[in-house]
Structures are given as C-alpha cells and as structure tokens.
Tab-separated table of C-alpha atoms in Angstrom:
chain	number	residue	atom	x	y	z
A	1	MET	CA	-16.100	26.532	2.135
A	2	GLU	CA	-18.254	29.491	1.157
A	3	ASN	CA	-21.474	28.832	-0.780
A	4	ARG	CA	-20.352	31.052	-3.651
A	5	VAL	CA	-17.282	28.803	-4.124
A	6	ILE	CA	-19.451	25.687	-4.101
A	7	GLU	CA	-21.705	27.307	-6.700
A	8	GLU	CA	-18.663	28.126	-8.831
A	9	ILE	CA	-17.538	24.463	-8.645
A	10	LYS	CA	-21.010	23.402	-9.777
A	11	ARG	CA	-20.739	25.854	-12.677
A	12	LEU	CA	-17.386	24.331	-13.712
A	13	ILE	CA	-18.766	20.765	-13.512
A	14	PRO	CA	-22.357	21.161	-14.756
A	15	ASP	CA	-23.354	17.521	-14.119
A	16	PRO	CA	-25.212	17.271	-10.782
A	17	LYS	CA	-24.592	13.508	-10.600
A	18	ARG	CA	-20.840	14.145	-10.347
A	19	VAL	CA	-20.928	16.948	-7.756
A	20	MET	CA	-22.007	15.983	-4.246
A	21	THR	CA	-22.761	18.165	-1.226
A	22	ASP	CA	-25.446	16.117	0.503
A	23	ILE	CA	-24.327	15.259	4.048
A	24	SER	CA	-24.827	11.507	3.526
A	25	ASP	CA	-22.566	11.622	0.464
A	26	LEU	CA	-19.948	13.654	2.322
A	27	TYR	CA	-19.833	11.062	5.121
A	28	SER	CA	-19.248	8.371	2.478
A	29	TYR	CA	-16.044	10.198	1.556
A	30	SER	CA	-14.932	10.992	5.125
A	31	TYR	CA	-12.895	7.846	5.758
A	32	ASP	CA	-10.597	5.305	4.126
A	33	ALA	CA	-9.171	1.932	5.198
A	34	SER	CA	-6.967	3.528	7.881
A	35	PHE	CA	-8.130	5.425	10.966
A	36	GLY	CA	-10.109	8.613	11.491
A	37	THR	CA	-13.079	10.445	9.963
A	38	TYR	CA	-12.916	13.870	8.299
A	39	LEU	CA	-15.822	15.506	6.493
A	40	PRO	CA	-15.126	17.269	3.156
A	41	ASP	CA	-17.158	20.285	1.978
A	42	ILE	CA	-17.799	18.918	-1.495
A	43	VAL	CA	-17.024	15.858	-3.639
A	44	VAL	CA	-16.447	15.965	-7.406
A	45	GLN	CA	-16.020	13.044	-9.795
A	46	PRO	CA	-14.047	14.427	-12.769
A	47	LYS	CA	-13.985	12.659	-16.110
A	48	SER	CA	-11.266	14.599	-17.916
A	49	THR	CA	-7.921	16.306	-17.381
A	50	GLU	CA	-9.520	19.600	-18.453
A	51	GLU	CA	-12.074	19.422	-15.632
A	52	ILE	CA	-9.303	18.803	-13.087
A	53	VAL	CA	-7.311	21.756	-14.434
A	54	ARG	CA	-10.283	24.081	-13.967
A	55	LEU	CA	-10.870	22.852	-10.397
A	56	VAL	CA	-7.215	23.177	-9.383
A	57	GLN	CA	-6.999	26.697	-10.818
A	58	LEU	CA	-10.112	27.677	-8.846
A	59	ALA	CA	-8.614	26.134	-5.688
A	60	ASN	CA	-5.520	28.330	-6.070
A	61	GLN	CA	-7.700	31.367	-6.596
A	62	GLU	CA	-9.972	30.675	-3.617
A	63	LYS	CA	-7.373	28.849	-1.461
A	64	PHE	CA	-9.261	25.646	-0.661
A	65	PRO	CA	-7.630	22.206	-0.358
A	66	ILE	CA	-8.098	19.370	-2.853
A	67	TYR	CA	-7.847	15.729	-1.783
A	68	PRO	CA	-7.373	13.295	-4.701
A	69	ARG	CA	-8.761	9.823	-4.027
A	70	GLY	CA	-9.270	6.481	-5.776
A	71	GLN	CA	-11.224	3.731	-4.021
A	72	ALA	CA	-9.917	4.755	-0.558
A	73	THR	CA	-8.270	1.393	0.170
A	74	GLY	CA	-5.165	3.131	1.559
A	75	LEU	CA	-3.942	2.096	5.009
A	76	SER	CA	-2.030	5.244	6.018
A	77	GLY	CA	-4.708	7.939	5.666
A	78	GLY	CA	-3.353	9.319	2.387
A	79	SER	CA	-6.754	10.250	0.953
A	80	LEU	CA	-8.425	11.573	4.120
A	81	PRO	CA	-9.743	15.171	3.756
A	82	VAL	CA	-8.200	16.282	7.053
A	83	LYS	CA	-8.765	19.993	6.349
A	84	GLY	CA	-12.139	19.745	4.618
A	85	GLY	CA	-12.302	21.223	1.140
A	86	LEU	CA	-12.842	19.251	-2.060
A	87	VAL	CA	-12.476	15.489	-2.464
A	88	LEU	CA	-11.577	14.627	-6.040
A	89	ASP	CA	-12.911	11.113	-6.653
A	90	LEU	CA	-10.892	9.821	-9.620
A	91	SER	CA	-12.474	6.352	-9.667
A	92	LYS	CA	-14.814	7.345	-12.534
A	93	MET	CA	-11.889	8.482	-14.690
A	94	ASN	CA	-11.309	4.984	-16.073
A	95	GLN	CA	-11.770	5.339	-19.812
A	96	THR	CA	-8.264	4.308	-20.969
A	97	LEU	CA	-6.698	0.836	-20.682
A	98	ILE	CA	-4.502	0.174	-23.716
A	99	ILE	CA	-1.954	-2.643	-23.959
A	100	ASP	CA	0.845	-1.855	-26.428
A	101	PRO	CA	2.601	-5.242	-26.820
A	102	ASP	CA	5.179	-3.943	-29.307
A	103	ASN	CA	6.522	-1.481	-26.743
A	104	LEU	CA	5.730	-3.699	-23.704
A	105	VAL	CA	3.678	-0.949	-22.046
A	106	ALA	CA	0.158	-0.274	-20.786
A	107	ILE	CA	-1.432	3.178	-20.988
A	108	VAL	CA	-4.002	3.712	-18.260
A	109	SER	CA	-6.340	6.283	-16.721
A	110	PRO	CA	-6.104	6.732	-12.935
A	111	GLY	CA	-9.482	5.160	-12.197
A	112	VAL	CA	-8.703	1.790	-13.843
A	113	LEU	CA	-8.708	-1.102	-11.357
A	114	THR	CA	-5.283	-2.684	-10.885
A	115	ALA	CA	-6.691	-6.192	-11.398
A	116	ASP	CA	-8.045	-5.149	-14.807
A	117	ILE	CA	-4.507	-4.202	-15.873
A	118	HIS	CA	-3.302	-7.659	-14.805
A	119	LYS	CA	-6.047	-9.357	-16.863
A	120	ALA	CA	-5.456	-7.188	-19.926
A	121	ALA	CA	-1.678	-7.784	-19.873
A	122	GLU	CA	-2.091	-11.572	-19.501
A	123	GLN	CA	-4.081	-11.695	-22.748
A	124	TYR	CA	-0.794	-10.835	-24.493
A	125	GLY	CA	1.361	-13.205	-22.387
A	126	LEU	CA	2.617	-10.212	-20.398
A	127	MET	CA	2.616	-9.287	-16.711
A	128	TYR	CA	2.271	-6.112	-14.635
A	129	PRO	CA	4.001	-7.329	-11.434
A	130	PRO	CA	2.797	-4.898	-8.683
A	131	ASP	CA	-0.058	-6.767	-7.037
A	132	PRO	CA	-1.315	-5.188	-3.787
A	133	SER	CA	-3.778	-7.358	-1.891
A	134	SER	CA	-6.484	-4.789	-2.655
A	135	SER	CA	-5.891	-5.040	-6.431
A	136	ASN	CA	-9.437	-6.222	-7.151
A	137	VAL	CA	-10.840	-2.954	-5.788
A	138	SER	CA	-7.948	-0.465	-5.742
A	139	THR	CA	-7.341	1.960	-8.609
A	140	ILE	CA	-4.000	2.321	-10.342
A	141	GLY	CA	-4.081	6.043	-9.472
A	142	GLY	CA	-4.099	5.206	-5.771
A	143	ASN	CA	-1.330	2.632	-6.305
A	144	LEU	CA	0.765	5.288	-8.076
A	145	ALA	CA	0.176	7.888	-5.362
A	146	GLU	CA	1.174	5.493	-2.567
A	147	ASN	CA	3.819	3.546	-4.534
A	148	SER	CA	2.089	0.284	-3.689
A	149	GLY	CA	3.855	-3.046	-3.627
A	150	GLY	CA	2.493	-6.509	-2.969
A	151	PRO	CA	3.851	-10.032	-2.548
A	152	LYS	CA	5.881	-9.985	-5.776
A	153	GLY	CA	7.903	-6.986	-4.603
A	154	LEU	CA	10.707	-9.259	-3.413
A	155	LYS	CA	11.668	-10.250	-6.967
A	156	TYR	CA	9.974	-7.675	-9.165
A	157	GLY	CA	9.955	-4.441	-7.163
A	158	VAL	CA	7.130	-1.983	-6.463
A	159	THR	CA	4.917	0.344	-8.511
A	160	LYS	CA	7.570	3.020	-9.184
A	161	ASP	CA	9.761	0.395	-10.882
A	162	TYR	CA	7.109	0.001	-13.607
A	163	VAL	CA	6.105	3.622	-14.279
A	164	ILE	CA	7.923	5.191	-17.220
A	165	GLY	CA	5.608	8.069	-18.097
A	166	LEU	CA	2.915	10.262	-16.571
A	167	GLU	CA	0.450	13.006	-17.423
A	168	VAL	CA	0.054	15.209	-14.358
A	169	VAL	CA	-1.985	18.266	-13.370
A	170	THR	CA	0.372	20.367	-11.257
A	171	PRO	CA	-0.729	21.973	-7.973
A	172	GLU	CA	-1.106	25.295	-9.844
A	173	GLY	CA	-3.351	23.845	-12.560
A	174	LYS	CA	-0.902	23.237	-15.422
A	175	VAL	CA	-0.553	19.994	-17.387
A	176	ILE	CA	2.853	18.344	-17.753
A	177	ARG	CA	4.030	15.036	-19.240
A	178	THR	CA	6.979	13.160	-17.768
A	179	GLY	CA	8.913	10.292	-19.347
A	180	GLY	CA	7.254	8.383	-22.197
A	181	LYS	CA	7.228	4.920	-23.807
A	182	THR	CA	10.999	4.498	-23.820
A	183	VAL	CA	12.646	2.317	-21.197
A	184	LYS	CA	15.705	4.578	-21.234
A	185	ASN	CA	15.189	8.266	-20.457
A	186	VAL	CA	17.753	10.387	-18.634
A	187	THR	CA	16.610	13.807	-19.799
A	188	GLY	CA	16.826	16.116	-16.791
A	189	TYR	CA	15.442	15.353	-13.349
A	190	ASP	CA	13.334	12.194	-13.032
A	191	LEU	CA	9.984	13.814	-12.277
A	192	THR	CA	8.182	10.498	-12.843
A	193	LYS	CA	9.926	8.926	-9.861
A	194	LEU	CA	9.361	12.087	-7.800
A	195	ILE	CA	5.601	12.086	-8.350
A	196	VAL	CA	5.032	8.342	-7.877
A	197	GLY	CA	4.734	7.844	-4.124
A	198	SER	CA	4.233	11.555	-3.369
A	199	GLU	CA	0.728	10.703	-2.104
A	200	GLY	CA	-1.054	13.297	-4.214
A	201	THR	CA	0.872	16.201	-2.648
A	202	LEU	CA	2.816	17.196	-5.802
A	203	GLY	CA	0.301	16.621	-8.598
A	204	ILE	CA	-2.797	14.782	-9.763
A	205	ILE	CA	-1.951	11.879	-12.084
A	206	THR	CA	-4.349	11.787	-15.040
A	207	GLU	CA	-2.615	9.147	-17.189
A	208	ALA	CA	0.248	6.692	-16.730
A	209	ILE	CA	2.457	4.582	-18.972
A	210	LEU	CA	3.351	1.320	-17.245
A	211	ARG	CA	6.155	-1.074	-18.175
A	212	LEU	CA	5.133	-4.708	-18.735
A	213	ILE	CA	7.297	-7.843	-18.728
A	214	PRO	CA	6.874	-11.345	-20.218
A	215	LYS	CA	4.909	-13.625	-17.907
A	216	PRO	CA	7.099	-16.453	-16.495
A	217	PRO	CA	6.126	-19.865	-17.985
A	218	ALA	CA	6.066	-21.814	-14.703
A	219	THR	CA	5.608	-21.365	-10.948
A	220	GLU	CA	6.146	-23.690	-7.990
A	221	THR	CA	4.732	-23.121	-4.489
A	222	ALA	CA	5.583	-24.568	-1.077
A	223	MET	CA	4.108	-24.184	2.396
A	224	VAL	CA	6.689	-24.508	5.198
A	225	ILE	CA	5.621	-25.057	8.815
A	226	PHE	CA	7.810	-23.918	11.740
A	227	ASP	CA	7.508	-24.459	15.500
A	228	ASP	CA	9.602	-21.319	16.170
A	229	ILE	CA	8.997	-18.020	14.361
A	230	VAL	CA	12.633	-16.982	14.807
A	231	ASP	CA	13.687	-20.156	12.912
A	232	SER	CA	11.399	-19.055	10.061
A	233	GLY	CA	13.256	-15.733	9.993
A	234	ARG	CA	16.563	-17.589	9.717
A	235	ALA	CA	15.151	-19.678	6.876
A	236	ILE	CA	14.132	-16.528	5.003
A	237	SER	CA	17.670	-15.141	5.280
A	238	LYS	CA	19.218	-18.481	4.216
A	239	ILE	CA	16.934	-18.857	1.162
A	240	LEU	CA	17.798	-15.358	-0.006
A	241	THR	CA	21.555	-15.883	0.362
A	242	SER	CA	21.547	-19.250	-1.418
A	243	GLY	CA	21.158	-17.902	-4.940
A	244	ILE	CA	17.371	-18.289	-5.053
A	245	LEU	CA	15.141	-15.247	-5.494
A	246	PRO	CA	11.510	-16.288	-4.874
A	247	SER	CA	8.748	-14.362	-6.618
A	248	LYS	CA	6.828	-14.460	-3.313
A	249	LEU	CA	7.916	-15.220	0.236
A	250	GLU	CA	5.087	-14.634	2.685
A	251	LEU	CA	4.772	-15.257	6.406
A	252	MET	CA	1.847	-16.040	8.719
A	253	ASP	CA	2.437	-16.108	12.473
A	254	GLN	CA	0.516	-18.282	14.946
A	255	ALA	CA	-2.125	-15.620	15.624
A	256	SER	CA	-2.778	-15.394	11.853
A	257	ILE	CA	-2.983	-19.178	11.555
A	258	GLN	CA	-5.458	-19.482	14.412
A	259	ALA	CA	-7.554	-16.566	13.122
A	260	VAL	CA	-7.853	-18.215	9.694
A	261	GLU	CA	-8.798	-21.583	11.206
A	262	ASP	CA	-11.451	-19.906	13.377
A	263	TYR	CA	-12.796	-17.929	10.401
A	264	GLU	CA	-12.724	-20.547	7.629
A	265	PRO	CA	-10.845	-23.788	8.439
A	266	VAL	CA	-8.393	-24.808	5.715
A	267	GLY	CA	-6.409	-27.381	7.705
A	268	LEU	CA	-3.544	-25.203	8.965
A	269	PRO	CA	-1.644	-26.483	12.047
A	270	ARG	CA	-2.918	-24.381	14.970
A	271	ASP	CA	0.117	-25.226	17.103
A	272	ALA	CA	2.684	-23.987	14.573
A	273	GLU	CA	4.373	-20.700	15.440
A	274	ALA	CA	4.863	-19.645	11.809
A	275	ILE	CA	4.127	-20.654	8.226
A	276	LEU	CA	6.122	-19.539	5.182
A	277	LEU	CA	4.576	-19.569	1.722
A	278	VAL	CA	7.289	-19.638	-0.928
A	279	GLU	CA	6.751	-19.258	-4.668
A	280	VAL	CA	9.433	-19.411	-7.364
A	281	ASP	CA	8.895	-18.808	-11.076
A	282	GLY	CA	10.788	-19.067	-14.367
A	283	HIS	CA	11.697	-21.973	-16.679
A	284	PRO	CA	9.809	-25.127	-15.563
A	285	LEU	CA	12.955	-27.144	-14.799
A	286	ALA	CA	14.603	-24.271	-12.946
A	287	ALA	CA	11.479	-23.627	-10.857
A	288	LYS	CA	11.246	-27.304	-9.834
A	289	ASP	CA	14.922	-27.376	-8.883
A	290	GLU	CA	14.662	-24.164	-6.835
A	291	ILE	CA	11.606	-25.248	-4.838
A	292	GLU	CA	13.390	-28.497	-3.881
A	293	LYS	CA	16.373	-26.434	-2.694
A	294	VAL	CA	14.002	-24.272	-0.632
A	295	LYS	CA	12.620	-27.450	0.956
A	296	ALA	CA	16.100	-28.710	1.856
A	297	ILE	CA	17.116	-25.344	3.378
A	298	CYS	CA	13.986	-25.121	5.529
A	299	ILE	CA	14.240	-28.720	6.788
A	300	GLY	CA	17.868	-28.025	7.663
A	301	LEU	CA	16.818	-25.024	9.760
A	302	GLY	CA	14.207	-26.843	11.801
A	303	ALA	CA	11.043	-26.771	9.683
A	304	ARG	CA	8.486	-29.310	10.893
A	305	GLU	CA	7.029	-29.965	7.433
A	306	VAL	CA	7.260	-28.741	3.840
A	307	LYS	CA	4.317	-29.182	1.462
A	308	ILE	CA	4.959	-28.610	-2.254
A	309	ALA	CA	1.877	-28.089	-4.417
A	310	THR	CA	1.707	-30.525	-7.349
A	311	THR	CA	-1.264	-29.018	-9.196
A	312	LYS	CA	-2.650	-25.576	-9.903
A	313	GLU	CA	-5.559	-26.335	-7.572
A	314	GLU	CA	-3.210	-27.255	-4.714
A	315	ARG	CA	-1.208	-24.071	-5.304
A	316	GLU	CA	-4.339	-21.937	-5.169
A	317	GLU	CA	-5.439	-23.692	-1.967
A	318	LEU	CA	-2.107	-22.880	-0.287
A	319	TRP	CA	-2.446	-19.202	-1.192
A	320	ARG	CA	-6.085	-19.123	-0.088
A	321	ALA	CA	-4.924	-19.413	3.514
A	322	ARG	CA	-2.816	-16.259	3.146
A	323	LYS	CA	-5.647	-14.336	1.479
A	324	LEU	CA	-7.984	-15.214	4.351
A	325	VAL	CA	-5.783	-13.554	6.994
A	326	SER	CA	-7.104	-9.994	6.622
A	327	PRO	CA	-10.825	-10.856	6.740
A	328	ALA	CA	-10.143	-13.374	9.529
A	329	ILE	CA	-8.321	-11.095	11.956
A	330	VAL	CA	-10.984	-8.359	11.908
A	331	LYS	CA	-13.435	-10.945	13.267
A	332	ILE	CA	-11.408	-10.984	16.491
A	333	LYS	CA	-11.884	-7.258	17.222
A	334	PRO	CA	-13.325	-4.556	14.960
A	335	THR	CA	-10.352	-2.175	14.703
A	336	LYS	CA	-7.188	-3.032	12.785
A	337	ILE	CA	-4.085	-0.854	12.974
A	338	SER	CA	-2.030	-2.089	10.044
A	339	GLU	CA	1.653	-1.147	9.844
A	340	ASP	CA	4.194	-1.976	7.167
A	341	ALA	CA	7.493	-1.294	8.857
A	342	THR	CA	10.325	-2.734	6.768
A	343	VAL	CA	13.764	-3.880	7.918
A	344	PRO	CA	16.869	-5.113	6.062
A	345	ARG	CA	16.551	-8.837	5.275
A	346	SER	CA	19.395	-9.726	7.632
A	347	LYS	CA	17.447	-8.142	10.512
A	348	ILE	CA	14.224	-10.129	10.017
A	349	PRO	CA	14.915	-12.605	12.894
A	350	GLU	CA	15.781	-9.718	15.263
A	351	MET	CA	12.620	-7.831	14.233
A	352	PHE	CA	10.492	-10.902	14.992
A	353	LYS	CA	12.078	-11.002	18.455
A	354	ARG	CA	11.406	-7.279	19.045
A	355	LEU	CA	7.778	-7.613	17.935
A	356	LYS	CA	7.254	-10.516	20.350
A	357	GLU	CA	8.618	-8.359	23.173
A	358	ILE	CA	6.352	-5.411	22.237
A	359	LYS	CA	3.315	-7.713	22.092
A	360	GLU	CA	4.013	-9.042	25.592
A	361	LYS	CA	4.953	-5.628	27.060
A	362	TYR	CA	1.693	-3.959	26.016
A	363	GLN	CA	-0.512	-7.069	26.221
A	364	LEU	CA	-1.983	-6.551	22.765
A	365	HIS	CA	-3.329	-8.798	20.044
A	366	LEU	CA	-0.444	-8.257	17.615
A	367	VAL	CA	-0.552	-10.337	14.437
A	368	ILE	CA	2.353	-10.613	12.001
A	369	PHE	CA	1.858	-11.553	8.384
A	370	GLY	CA	3.025	-10.259	5.054
A	371	HIS	CA	5.923	-9.981	2.688
A	372	ALA	CA	8.649	-11.353	4.909
A	373	GLY	CA	11.070	-11.973	2.033
A	374	ASP	CA	11.753	-8.278	1.482
A	375	GLY	CA	11.661	-7.416	5.186
A	376	ASN	CA	8.254	-5.770	4.724
A	377	LEU	CA	6.654	-7.281	7.799
A	378	HIS	CA	3.058	-6.352	8.501
A	379	PRO	CA	2.555	-6.119	12.252
A	380	ASN	CA	-1.208	-5.634	12.680
A	381	ILE	CA	-2.680	-4.687	16.036
A	382	ILE	CA	-6.223	-5.963	16.415
A	383	THR	CA	-8.131	-3.822	18.865
A	384	ASN	CA	-11.349	-1.913	19.551
A	385	LYS	CA	-11.268	1.860	19.153
A	386	LEU	CA	-14.017	2.182	21.773
A	387	ASP	CA	-11.620	0.799	24.410
A	388	LYS	CA	-9.767	4.025	25.243
A	389	GLU	CA	-7.364	2.400	27.705
A	390	GLU	CA	-6.292	-0.239	25.191
A	391	MET	CA	-5.924	2.376	22.439
A	392	LYS	CA	-3.431	4.245	24.650
A	393	ARG	CA	-1.353	1.055	24.787
A	394	VAL	CA	-1.701	0.694	21.017
A	395	GLU	CA	-0.290	4.214	20.497
A	396	LYS	CA	2.771	3.350	22.598
A	397	ALA	CA	3.223	-0.014	20.866
A	398	VAL	CA	3.081	1.575	17.391
A	399	GLU	CA	5.739	4.122	18.374
A	400	GLU	CA	7.912	1.326	19.754
A	401	ILE	CA	7.515	-0.695	16.543
A	402	PHE	CA	8.718	2.269	14.497
A	403	ARG	CA	11.605	2.921	16.891
A	404	ALA	CA	12.725	-0.713	16.663
A	405	THR	CA	12.452	-0.563	12.863
A	406	ILE	CA	14.667	2.513	12.606
A	407	GLU	CA	17.185	1.137	15.116
A	408	LEU	CA	17.527	-1.961	12.908
A	409	GLY	CA	18.217	0.186	9.842
A	410	GLY	CA	14.704	-0.066	8.398
A	411	THR	CA	12.033	2.305	7.179
A	412	LEU	CA	8.595	3.437	8.391
A	413	SER	CA	6.814	2.242	5.267
A	414	GLY	CA	7.524	-0.376	2.632
A	415	GLU	CA	4.342	0.113	0.620
A	416	HIS	CA	1.490	1.798	2.521
A	417	GLY	CA	2.849	5.350	2.452
A	418	ILE	CA	3.015	7.935	5.244
A	419	GLY	CA	-0.334	9.788	5.080
A	420	THR	CA	-1.510	10.884	8.517
A	421	MET	CA	-0.645	7.717	10.435
A	422	LYS	CA	3.146	7.898	10.146
A	423	ALA	CA	3.670	11.655	9.725
A	424	PRO	CA	4.566	12.161	13.423
A	425	PHE	CA	7.499	9.756	13.013
A	426	MET	CA	9.028	11.160	9.809
A	427	GLU	CA	11.848	13.020	11.554
A	428	MET	CA	12.768	9.783	13.374
A	429	GLU	CA	13.809	8.300	10.026
A	430	LEU	CA	14.801	11.312	7.917
A	431	GLY	CA	16.328	13.598	10.531
A	432	GLU	CA	15.560	17.323	10.797
A	433	VAL	CA	17.475	18.359	7.681
A	434	GLY	CA	16.156	15.505	5.567
A	435	LEU	CA	12.587	16.470	6.412
A	436	VAL	CA	13.278	20.154	5.642
A	437	MET	CA	14.623	19.233	2.197
A	438	MET	CA	11.446	17.282	1.438
A	439	LYS	CA	9.290	20.213	2.624
A	440	ARG	CA	11.170	22.549	0.284
A	441	ILE	CA	10.182	20.343	-2.672
A	442	LYS	CA	6.529	20.486	-1.593
A	443	GLU	CA	6.647	24.291	-1.147
A	444	ALA	CA	8.273	24.802	-4.561
A	445	TRP	CA	5.660	22.691	-6.364
A	446	ASP	CA	2.638	23.780	-4.352
A	447	PRO	CA	3.184	27.312	-2.990
A	448	ASN	CA	-0.450	27.639	-1.866
A	449	ASN	CA	-0.485	24.177	-0.201
A	450	ILE	CA	-3.532	23.136	-2.244
A	451	LEU	CA	-2.898	19.438	-2.849
A	452	ASN	CA	-3.519	16.982	-0.021
A	453	PRO	CA	-2.393	19.232	2.879
A	454	GLY	CA	-1.909	17.563	6.267
A	455	LYS	CA	-0.109	14.530	4.836
A	456	ILE	CA	3.479	13.252	5.060
A	457	PHE	CA	4.741	16.308	6.995
A	458	PRO	CA	3.881	16.515	10.717
A	459	GLU	CA	2.263	19.617	12.156
A	460	PRO	CA	4.301	21.170	15.044
A	461	GLY	CA	3.934	18.889	18.077
A	462	GLN	CA	1.827	16.342	16.177
A	463	LYS	CA	1.642	12.894	17.783
A	464	LEU	CA	-0.094	9.680	16.806
A	465	VAL	CA	-3.523	9.840	18.449
A	466	LEU	CA	-5.768	6.783	18.254
A	467	SER	CA	-7.588	7.160	21.557
A	468	GLU	CA	-9.726	10.272	20.996
C-alpha cells in the first residue's frame, strides 16, 4: 500500500491510537486460530458506521482490500489478510447491547462478546441459543460472519436462525438495513440470510437484531460410556429417532478422554472408546422422563455405564470434561488442524468408521470430539507444523476426510466456515455450476473485490498447503 494512501487513512481516522502501522502491531493481526500468517499494511479500529463507510469508499477509489475481523477466534482462516491491505478490527465497536424483552430481541454492535449477550438475555429469563465454545472471547460480529453454531445447534439451530435484522456497510460504501424487529418478514429477497455466513465478503455488519427465546426451566445431563465408538454412533441415531431431541449431544473419543486425563484428571475411564454427554431441557418432569429414556436406549445398545447428574454441581462437572478437550489436546503437539465436516445423522456410525480408517492409513494423531448429535463431528489432527513429512500426510488426510464427508451426503463445514482452509474443496461439494453461481453473487455485490478477497472461492489450481 502506498504511503499516500496510508496517510489518507490516517486523515480519515484522526485518532493515532486506533490506526496501527508499526510492524509489531501488524504481526499481531497477521494470524487467527487457524493456520498461516499474512501481514496487513495497516490496521484500523473503527468506532462508528460512518468511519467504516469512509474507509470502504476510499478502498474502492484506491483499490486496496479490507479484511473485517473480530477477536480472530475463527478456525477456517476467514479473517486472515491474505492479500495485505487494511485489517478492520471491529472488536472496539461494542457500544450497543440492548435487550428488548417486549419484542424478544437483542440489538447489538459487532464488537460485543457473545457471552455478554447470553448474560444480558438471562437477566430477563430469556436465552440466545448459539453458544460457540469461544463465546467468552469471540465477538458477535465474527459469529455472524461465520454463521457460528455450538453444542445447542442440534435443538436450537445456528446463528442465522436467530438474526432477523442487520445494518450493513456494502462493499461500495453504502449503508443498508435488512429485516427488522418482526419475526415475520417476506419482503423481497432475504438479504439478512445472505449476509450472515458470507464471511465478510458481501458487507461489513455494523449492527444486528437477534431473536431471543424463553429460557427452559429445567435441564438434565447424562454421561454415557461406550467400549466401542461405533456403538456410540448407533446410540446417537437411536436417541434422535425415539422422539427425544436433546439440547446438547456431544462426543469425546478415546484420544480426547486420555488427553483430558493427562492434562487435568477428572476421573474419566481411560479405556473407554467413546463418551457421550447428553443434555435435555424443558418442563422439569418431561426432562427427567427423557433423560431416563436416553439411559435405557444407551444401555440397550451396549453402553458400559450411564451417569445422570443429580445436582447443578454434578452437571457442571460432567461438562467440564468436554470443555477441557481443546486445551488438553494442544499439549500433545503444538499444531491443531480443526475440521468441522458434517454428515447426515444416519451416517454418523459410517463416518466414525471412515475416520478410524483415515487415522490408521496416515498414522496421525486424529482426535474426534464435538457436536455428534447434529452430525457435526470435529475431527482434529494434532501435529507439529515443523515436521514437514507429517504435514504432507496431514494434507492428504484432510482431503480424504472431506471426500468421505461428501460421499456420505455431508458438507465441508457445519459451523467454522470456509475461509482459506476449505476453499480448495468447494467445487467438490457445490459442483462447477454451483460455485459459479456463488461467484456471480460476490461479483455483483463487490465489483472491485474489496471485501475479504482470497476467501471462500479457490484461486485457479489452489490446493490445501500446510507443509510450506
């Protein structure tokens, strides 16, 4: 980026604390929670829609890319500044968090932390269901861009299911509003749904209206221990076809269990091949009845043991094991390649079998944990990026995981987005024409390719490269 352009940006945002060009600052914005490092030319922390409008209009005039970003907790590379340019750090744009209980909505700025929305809604007996594991540090703007999910997705859906209105700065520097506070709105095309999950390629979200629901009065939680991971997959399918819809249904495989016990022992059985954590919610009597039915189903399908929490403290202790998986597995090796391939529920046992085969074929430390109830398995490969030979095997294993997912009727991403990590595989799922139709939407909205270029759509010949 030319110096005169940087000087013009500084003129538009005349607060030196919110405009960064020092090399140490630029390196702080060169990575996210995925893979790869890319240095931007400048970082700006806007505090208003008007400031963003001025920056986007300048970008169109001078033809430099803009990379919107929250707290950079994304796992697919969605916020990486792969072509340099300007990183727009929206984490400081957090001035609005309004709960409107009469209309069952929350109005939020993009920099508000997701966990703060949960806390604010609960004060009114309400709930904002999307709950990504990073919710204590992730911003709602990042959640909206990536269409984040979380463990409650099985029963309550993902972020897009709770967004009913947006304020957006378009790629050409105009401000539009989509939707509103009404639950029903069928006026024209649904631009709200188009923008949520577009990974910052179609607009910069500057305000959102989120739908809230009443918080269920009771929850019941069970931990189910299996000696065979394929049996756990059968139990998941049986629970979901028995008339019970758990609010959470999470899985930990043996590698996850052992990693947690090595990291912070909580008394999990090291010899078990899989653990299911099942939570149901609703009326107290209904929740108790459903968790007993879950117990009976799992015992009938070969579960070794079922533990049902009887107090809030016991319930929290059961979930603590699941929350420890991510910090535990990165103690094994420093690099984590986290995928979120998702298959139809009926294919969960077959996907477990395919993942076991891939793990053995490439001799990798492949850990499976995550939202098994909605088929959103999280195969994580634990590796070391300095080991070039192993990283070559990781590249092949990742491609094979995606191929197996598509063959089973699944999708590349259930909640992490495409970013840079999955772009090379987009045509595998969408087909040539499907990908072209998506590109046409991007080109119509962003004719100068200003917003988040290098994401979602593969460059000609682009392959997943983790070994260079």
